[in-house]
Amino acid sequence: MKRTIFDQDHDDFRSSVRAFIAKHISPNLERWDSEGLIDREAWKAAGEAGLLGIAVPSEFGGGDNPDFRFRMVQMEEFARVGANSFNAGTSVQDDLVIPYLADLGTQDQNSRWLPALCDGTAIGALALTEPGAGSDLQGIRTTATRDGVDWVLQGSKIFITNGILADVVIVLAKTAPESGARGMSLFIIPSNTPGFRRGRKLEKLGLRSNDTAELFFDDLRVPSDSLLGVEGRGFVHVMERLPRERMSIAATAVAAAMAAFEWTRGYCFERHAFGQAIGNFQATRFTLAEIATDLDAGISFLDRAALLLNDGELSAVDAAKAKYWLSDIHNKIVDRCLQLHGGYGFMLEYPIARAYADARILPIFGGTNEIMKEIIGRDIAAHAESN
């Protein structure tokens, strides 16, 4: 499929991303998977290469370019070499943590954290999920109570991407538990704060080298200027930023599906059985045809949504549709691609096996796809009732 969404600037950027990956990422992928952790040096190298904080204003050390297509280029190039764990970590940094700070932070907060997040000397995490509250954020139990001019946090979080390496964590806590969704606030928590404790580095099915952790806050005391945004509007702040997060997941899904198809197409015409390339069997050709068509539809869907995001016109419902459908189609494509690899597809030395394991989280990330369907369904019902 010929894509018209990218121009020469994006193509030039793609070349620089490929050079960065060849030098700093590809040689380390197997070791990182084995160790279960990505070197901090890779983050610093990404910052030096201008791959972090692309949308951040230049006064805070960023690229001053909010065009989401540059992020899409990165995701495609990371997926092309199977660097899904590094993509997951940098997506949290660039599509979650940095936008929260850039949109909601004070001048002092942004001056302190954004330059370090952009140059890779600081790694960020977003701590929303708790053991008893995943997609239902209103069920969180972490609290922040005033004590003089300070806030004191108590509670825990789970499944926090970048949790082991994070230097700064944005935490959602209840500041007025009796007020429900209107009683939540966001806080900027440096990880060296007394009372901040990391739990286990969690063992996952996929994204093996991306660090995912439990976090604990034990009488964690922070000053009043640690509040991010408006007190009591933490839940609203999160809801307002979910479309960007879900677009990041959708773009990751398409990038990974594209990579899986390219690996599989090559394999099918290199691998021979019964005297010919397996790609010449009708059953294989039909499967490849189905994958190619699904992929073209997915790319078109994503590209349209990306342009809407750039124009500030992507609705929460549209983002939910993109996240749900594209992550589902990604899993469907990767499953078919693994099948075409036969027994080799089950071997971790082949990238399709790792991609298969990495794919499964995307329908869960950022709100499960069942929640996405509920968001879409409620919108349909609301419009039906108003007509």
CSV table of N, CA, C and O in Angstrom, one decimal, residues 320-381:
chain,number,residue,atom,x,y,z
A,320,ALA,N,-11.1,5.3,20.9
A,320,ALA,CA,-11.5,4.0,21.4
A,320,ALA,C,-11.7,3.0,20.2
A,320,ALA,O,-11.3,1.8,20.3
A,321,LYS,N,-12.3,3.5,19.1
A,321,LYS,CA,-12.5,2.6,17.9
A,321,LYS,C,-11.1,2.2,17.4
A,321,LYS,O,-10.9,1.0,17.0
A,322,ALA,N,-10.2,3.1,17.3
A,322,ALA,CA,-8.9,2.8,16.7
A,322,ALA,C,-8.2,1.9,17.6
A,322,ALA,O,-7.6,0.9,17.1
A,323,LYS,N,-8.2,2.1,18.9
A,323,LYS,CA,-7.4,1.2,19.8
A,323,LYS,C,-8.0,-0.2,19.8
A,323,LYS,O,-7.3,-1.2,19.7
A,324,TYR,N,-9.3,-0.3,19.9
A,324,TYR,CA,-10.0,-1.6,19.9
A,324,TYR,C,-9.7,-2.4,18.6
A,324,TYR,O,-9.2,-3.5,18.6
A,325,TRP,N,-10.1,-1.8,17.5
A,325,TRP,CA,-10.1,-2.5,16.3
A,325,TRP,C,-8.7,-2.9,15.8
A,325,TRP,O,-8.4,-4.0,15.4
A,326,LEU,N,-7.8,-1.9,15.9
A,326,LEU,CA,-6.4,-2.1,15.4
A,326,LEU,C,-5.6,-3.1,16.3
A,326,LEU,O,-4.8,-3.8,15.8
A,327,SER,N,-5.8,-3.0,17.6
A,327,SER,CA,-5.2,-4.0,18.4
A,327,SER,C,-5.7,-5.4,18.2
A,327,SER,O,-5.0,-6.4,18.3
A,328,ASP,N,-7.0,-5.5,18.0
A,328,ASP,CA,-7.6,-6.8,17.6
A,328,ASP,C,-7.1,-7.4,16.3
A,328,ASP,O,-6.7,-8.5,16.2
A,329,ILE,N,-7.0,-6.5,15.3
A,329,ILE,CA,-6.6,-6.9,14.0
A,329,ILE,C,-5.1,-7.3,14.0
A,329,ILE,O,-4.6,-8.2,13.3
A,330,HIS,N,-4.3,-6.6,14.8
A,330,HIS,CA,-2.9,-6.9,15.0
A,330,HIS,C,-2.8,-8.3,15.5
A,330,HIS,O,-1.9,-9.1,15.0
A,331,ASN,N,-3.5,-8.7,16.6
A,331,ASN,CA,-3.4,-10.0,17.1
A,331,ASN,C,-3.8,-11.1,16.1
A,331,ASN,O,-3.2,-12.1,16.0
A,332,LYS,N,-4.8,-10.8,15.3
A,332,LYS,CA,-5.3,-11.7,14.3
A,332,LYS,C,-4.2,-11.9,13.2
A,332,LYS,O,-3.9,-13.0,12.8
A,333,ILE,N,-3.5,-10.8,12.8
A,333,ILE,CA,-2.5,-10.9,11.8
A,333,ILE,C,-1.3,-11.6,12.3
A,333,ILE,O,-0.7,-12.5,11.6
A,334,VAL,N,-0.9,-11.3,13.5
A,334,VAL,CA,0.3,-12.0,14.0
A,334,VAL,C,0.1,-13.5,14.2
A,334,VAL,O,1.0,-14.3,14.0
A,335,ASP,N,-1.1,-13.9,14.6
A,335,ASP,CA,-1.5,-15.3,14.8
A,335,ASP,C,-1.4,-16.0,13.4
A,335,ASP,O,-0.8,-17.1,13.3
A,336,ARG,N,-1.9,-15.4,12.4
A,336,ARG,CA,-1.8,-16.0,11.1
A,336,ARG,C,-0.4,-16.1,10.6
A,336,ARG,O,0.0,-17.1,9.9
A,337,CYS,N,0.4,-15.0,10.8
A,337,CYS,CA,1.8,-15.0,10.4
A,337,CYS,C,2.6,-16.1,11.1
A,337,CYS,O,3.4,-16.8,10.5
A,338,LEU,N,2.3,-16.3,12.4
A,338,LEU,CA,3.0,-17.4,13.1
A,338,LEU,C,2.7,-18.7,12.5
A,338,LEU,O,3.5,-19.6,12.3
A,339,GLN,N,1.4,-18.9,12.2
A,339,GLN,CA,1.0,-20.2,11.6
A,339,GLN,C,1.7,-20.5,10.3
A,339,GLN,O,2.1,-21.6,10.0
A,340,LEU,N,1.9,-19.5,9.5
A,340,LEU,CA,2.6,-19.7,8.2
A,340,LEU,C,4.1,-20.0,8.4
A,340,LEU,O,4.7,-20.6,7.5
A,341,HIS,N,4.6,-19.7,9.5
A,341,HIS,CA,6.0,-20.1,9.8
A,341,HIS,C,6.1,-21.5,10.3
A,341,HIS,O,7.2,-22.1,10.4
A,342,GLY,N,5.0,-22.2,10.5
A,342,GLY,CA,5.0,-23.6,11.0
A,342,GLY,C,5.7,-23.7,12.3
A,342,GLY,O,5.6,-22.8,13.2
A,343,GLY,N,6.5,-24.8,12.5
A,343,GLY,CA,7.2,-25.0,13.7
A,343,GLY,C,8.2,-24.0,14.1
A,343,GLY,O,8.4,-23.7,15.3
A,344,TYR,N,8.8,-23.4,13.1
A,344,TYR,CA,9.8,-22.3,13.3
A,344,TYR,C,9.1,-21.1,14.0
A,344,TYR,O,9.8,-20.3,14.7
A,345,GLY,N,7.8,-20.9,13.7
A,345,GLY,CA,7.1,-19.8,14.4
A,345,GLY,C,7.0,-19.9,15.9
A,345,GLY,O,6.8,-18.9,16.5
A,346,PHE,N,7.2,-21.1,16.4
A,346,PHE,CA,7.2,-21.3,17.8
A,346,PHE,C,8.5,-21.2,18.5
A,346,PHE,O,8.6,-21.3,19.7
A,347,MET,N,9.5,-20.9,17.7
A,347,MET,CA,10.9,-20.8,18.2
A,347,MET,C,11.2,-19.3,18.5
A,347,MET,O,11.1,-18.5,17.6
A,348,LEU,N,11.7,-19.0,19.6
A,348,LEU,CA,12.0,-17.6,20.0
A,348,LEU,C,13.1,-17.0,19.2
A,348,LEU,O,13.3,-15.8,19.2
A,349,GLU,N,13.9,-17.8,18.5
A,349,GLU,CA,14.9,-17.2,17.7
A,349,GLU,C,14.3,-16.5,16.4
A,349,GLU,O,15.0,-15.7,15.8
A,350,TYR,N,13.1,-16.8,16.2
A,350,TYR,CA,12.4,-16.1,15.1
A,350,TYR,C,11.6,-14.9,15.6
A,350,TYR,O,10.9,-15.1,16.6
A,351,PRO,N,11.7,-13.8,15.0
A,351,PRO,CA,11.0,-12.6,15.6
A,351,PRO,C,9.5,-12.7,15.7
A,351,PRO,O,8.9,-12.1,16.5
A,352,ILE,N,8.9,-13.6,14.8
A,352,ILE,CA,7.5,-13.7,14.9
A,352,ILE,C,7.0,-14.3,16.2
A,352,ILE,O,5.9,-14.0,16.7
A,353,ALA,N,7.8,-15.2,16.8
A,353,ALA,CA,7.4,-15.8,18.1
A,353,ALA,C,7.4,-14.7,19.2
A,353,ALA,O,6.4,-14.7,20.0
A,354,ARG,N,8.4,-13.9,19.2
A,354,ARG,CA,8.4,-12.8,20.2
A,354,ARG,C,7.3,-11.8,20.0
A,354,ARG,O,6.6,-11.3,20.9
A,355,ALA,N,7.0,-11.5,18.7
A,355,ALA,CA,6.0,-10.6,18.3
A,355,ALA,C,4.6,-11.1,18.8
A,355,ALA,O,3.7,-10.3,19.2
A,356,TYR,N,4.4,-12.4,18.7
A,356,TYR,CA,3.2,-13.0,19.1
A,356,TYR,C,2.9,-12.8,20.6
A,356,TYR,O,1.8,-12.5,21.0
A,357,ALA,N,4.0,-13.0,21.4
A,357,ALA,CA,3.8,-12.8,22.8
A,357,ALA,C,3.6,-11.3,23.1
A,357,ALA,O,2.8,-11.0,24.0
A,358,ASP,N,4.4,-10.5,22.4
A,358,ASP,CA,4.3,-9.0,22.7
A,358,ASP,C,2.9,-8.5,22.3
A,358,ASP,O,2.4,-7.5,22.9
A,359,ALA,N,2.3,-9.1,21.3
A,359,ALA,CA,1.0,-8.5,20.8
A,359,ALA,C,-0.1,-8.6,21.8
A,359,ALA,O,-1.0,-7.8,21.8
A,360,ARG,N,-0.1,-9.6,22.7
A,360,ARG,CA,-1.3,-9.9,23.5
A,360,ARG,C,-1.7,-8.9,24.4
A,360,ARG,O,-2.9,-8.7,24.8
A,361,ILE,N,-0.7,-8.0,24.8
A,361,ILE,CA,-1.1,-7.0,25.8
A,361,ILE,C,-1.8,-5.8,25.2
A,361,ILE,O,-2.6,-5.1,25.9
A,362,LEU,N,-1.8,-5.6,23.9
A,362,LEU,CA,-2.3,-4.4,23.3
A,362,LEU,C,-3.9,-4.3,23.5
A,362,LEU,O,-4.4,-3.2,23.7
A,363,PRO,N,-4.6,-5.4,23.4
A,363,PRO,CA,-6.1,-5.3,23.7
A,363,PRO,C,-6.4,-5.0,25.2
A,363,PRO,O,-7.5,-4.8,25.5
A,364,ILE,N,-5.3,-5.1,26.0
A,364,ILE,CA,-5.5,-4.8,27.5
A,364,ILE,C,-5.0,-3.5,27.9
A,364,ILE,O,-5.7,-2.8,28.7
A,365,PHE,N,-3.9,-3.0,27.3
A,365,PHE,CA,-3.3,-1.7,27.6
A,365,PHE,C,-4.3,-0.6,27.4
A,365,PHE,O,-5.2,-0.7,26.5
A,366,GLY,N,-4.2,0.4,28.2
A,366,GLY,CA,-5.0,1.7,28.0
A,366,GLY,C,-6.5,1.5,28.1
A,366,GLY,O,-7.2,2.3,27.5
A,367,GLY,N,-6.9,0.6,28.9
A,367,GLY,CA,-8.3,0.2,29.0
A,367,GLY,C,-8.6,-0.9,28.1
A,367,GLY,O,-8.2,-0.9,26.9
A,368,THR,N,-9.2,-2.0,28.6
A,368,THR,CA,-9.4,-3.2,27.8
A,368,THR,C,-10.3,-2.9,26.6
A,368,THR,O,-11.1,-1.9,26.6
A,369,ASN,N,-10.2,-3.8,25.6
A,369,ASN,CA,-11.1,-3.6,24.4
A,369,ASN,C,-12.6,-3.7,24.8
A,369,ASN,O,-13.4,-3.2,24.1
A,370,GLU,N,-12.9,-4.4,25.8
A,370,GLU,CA,-14.3,-4.5,26.3
A,370,GLU,C,-14.7,-3.1,26.7
A,370,GLU,O,-15.9,-2.7,26.5
A,371,ILE,N,-13.8,-2.4,27.4
A,371,ILE,CA,-14.1,-1.0,27.8
A,371,ILE,C,-14.3,-0.1,26.6
A,371,ILE,O,-15.1,0.8,26.5
A,372,MET,N,-13.4,-0.3,25.6
A,372,MET,CA,-13.5,0.5,24.4
A,372,MET,C,-14.9,0.3,23.7
A,372,MET,O,-15.5,1.3,23.2
A,373,LYS,N,-15.3,-0.9,23.7
A,373,LYS,CA,-16.7,-1.2,23.1
A,373,LYS,C,-17.8,-0.6,23.9
A,373,LYS,O,-18.8,-0.1,23.3
A,374,GLU,N,-17.6,-0.5,25.2
A,374,GLU,CA,-18.6,0.1,26.0
A,374,GLU,C,-18.6,1.6,25.7
A,374,GLU,O,-19.7,2.2,25.7
A,375,ILE,N,-17.5,2.3,25.6
A,375,ILE,CA,-17.4,3.7,25.2
A,375,ILE,C,-18.1,3.9,23.9
A,375,ILE,O,-18.9,4.9,23.7
A,376,ILE,N,-17.8,3.1,22.9
A,376,ILE,CA,-18.4,3.2,21.6
A,376,ILE,C,-19.9,3.0,21.7
A,376,ILE,O,-20.7,3.7,21.1
A,377,GLY,N,-20.3,1.9,22.4
A,377,GLY,CA,-21.7,1.6,22.5
A,377,GLY,C,-22.5,2.7,23.2
A,377,GLY,O,-23.7,3.0,22.8
A,378,ARG,N,-22.0,3.3,24.2
A,378,ARG,CA,-22.7,4.3,24.9
A,378,ARG,C,-22.9,5.5,24.0
A,378,ARG,O,-24.0,6.2,24.0
A,379,ASP,N,-21.9,5.8,23.2
A,379,ASP,CA,-22.1,6.9,22.2
A,379,ASP,C,-23.2,6.6,21.2
A,379,ASP,O,-24.0,7.5,20.9
A,380,ILE,N,-23.2,5.4,20.7
A,380,ILE,CA,-24.3,5.0,19.8
A,380,ILE,C,-25.6,5.2,20.4
A,380,ILE,O,-26.6,5.7,19.8
A,381,ALA,N,-25.7,4.7,21.7
A,381,ALA,CA,-27.0,4.8,22.4
A,381,ALA,C,-27.4,6.2,22.7
A,381,ALA,O,-28.6,6.6,22.5
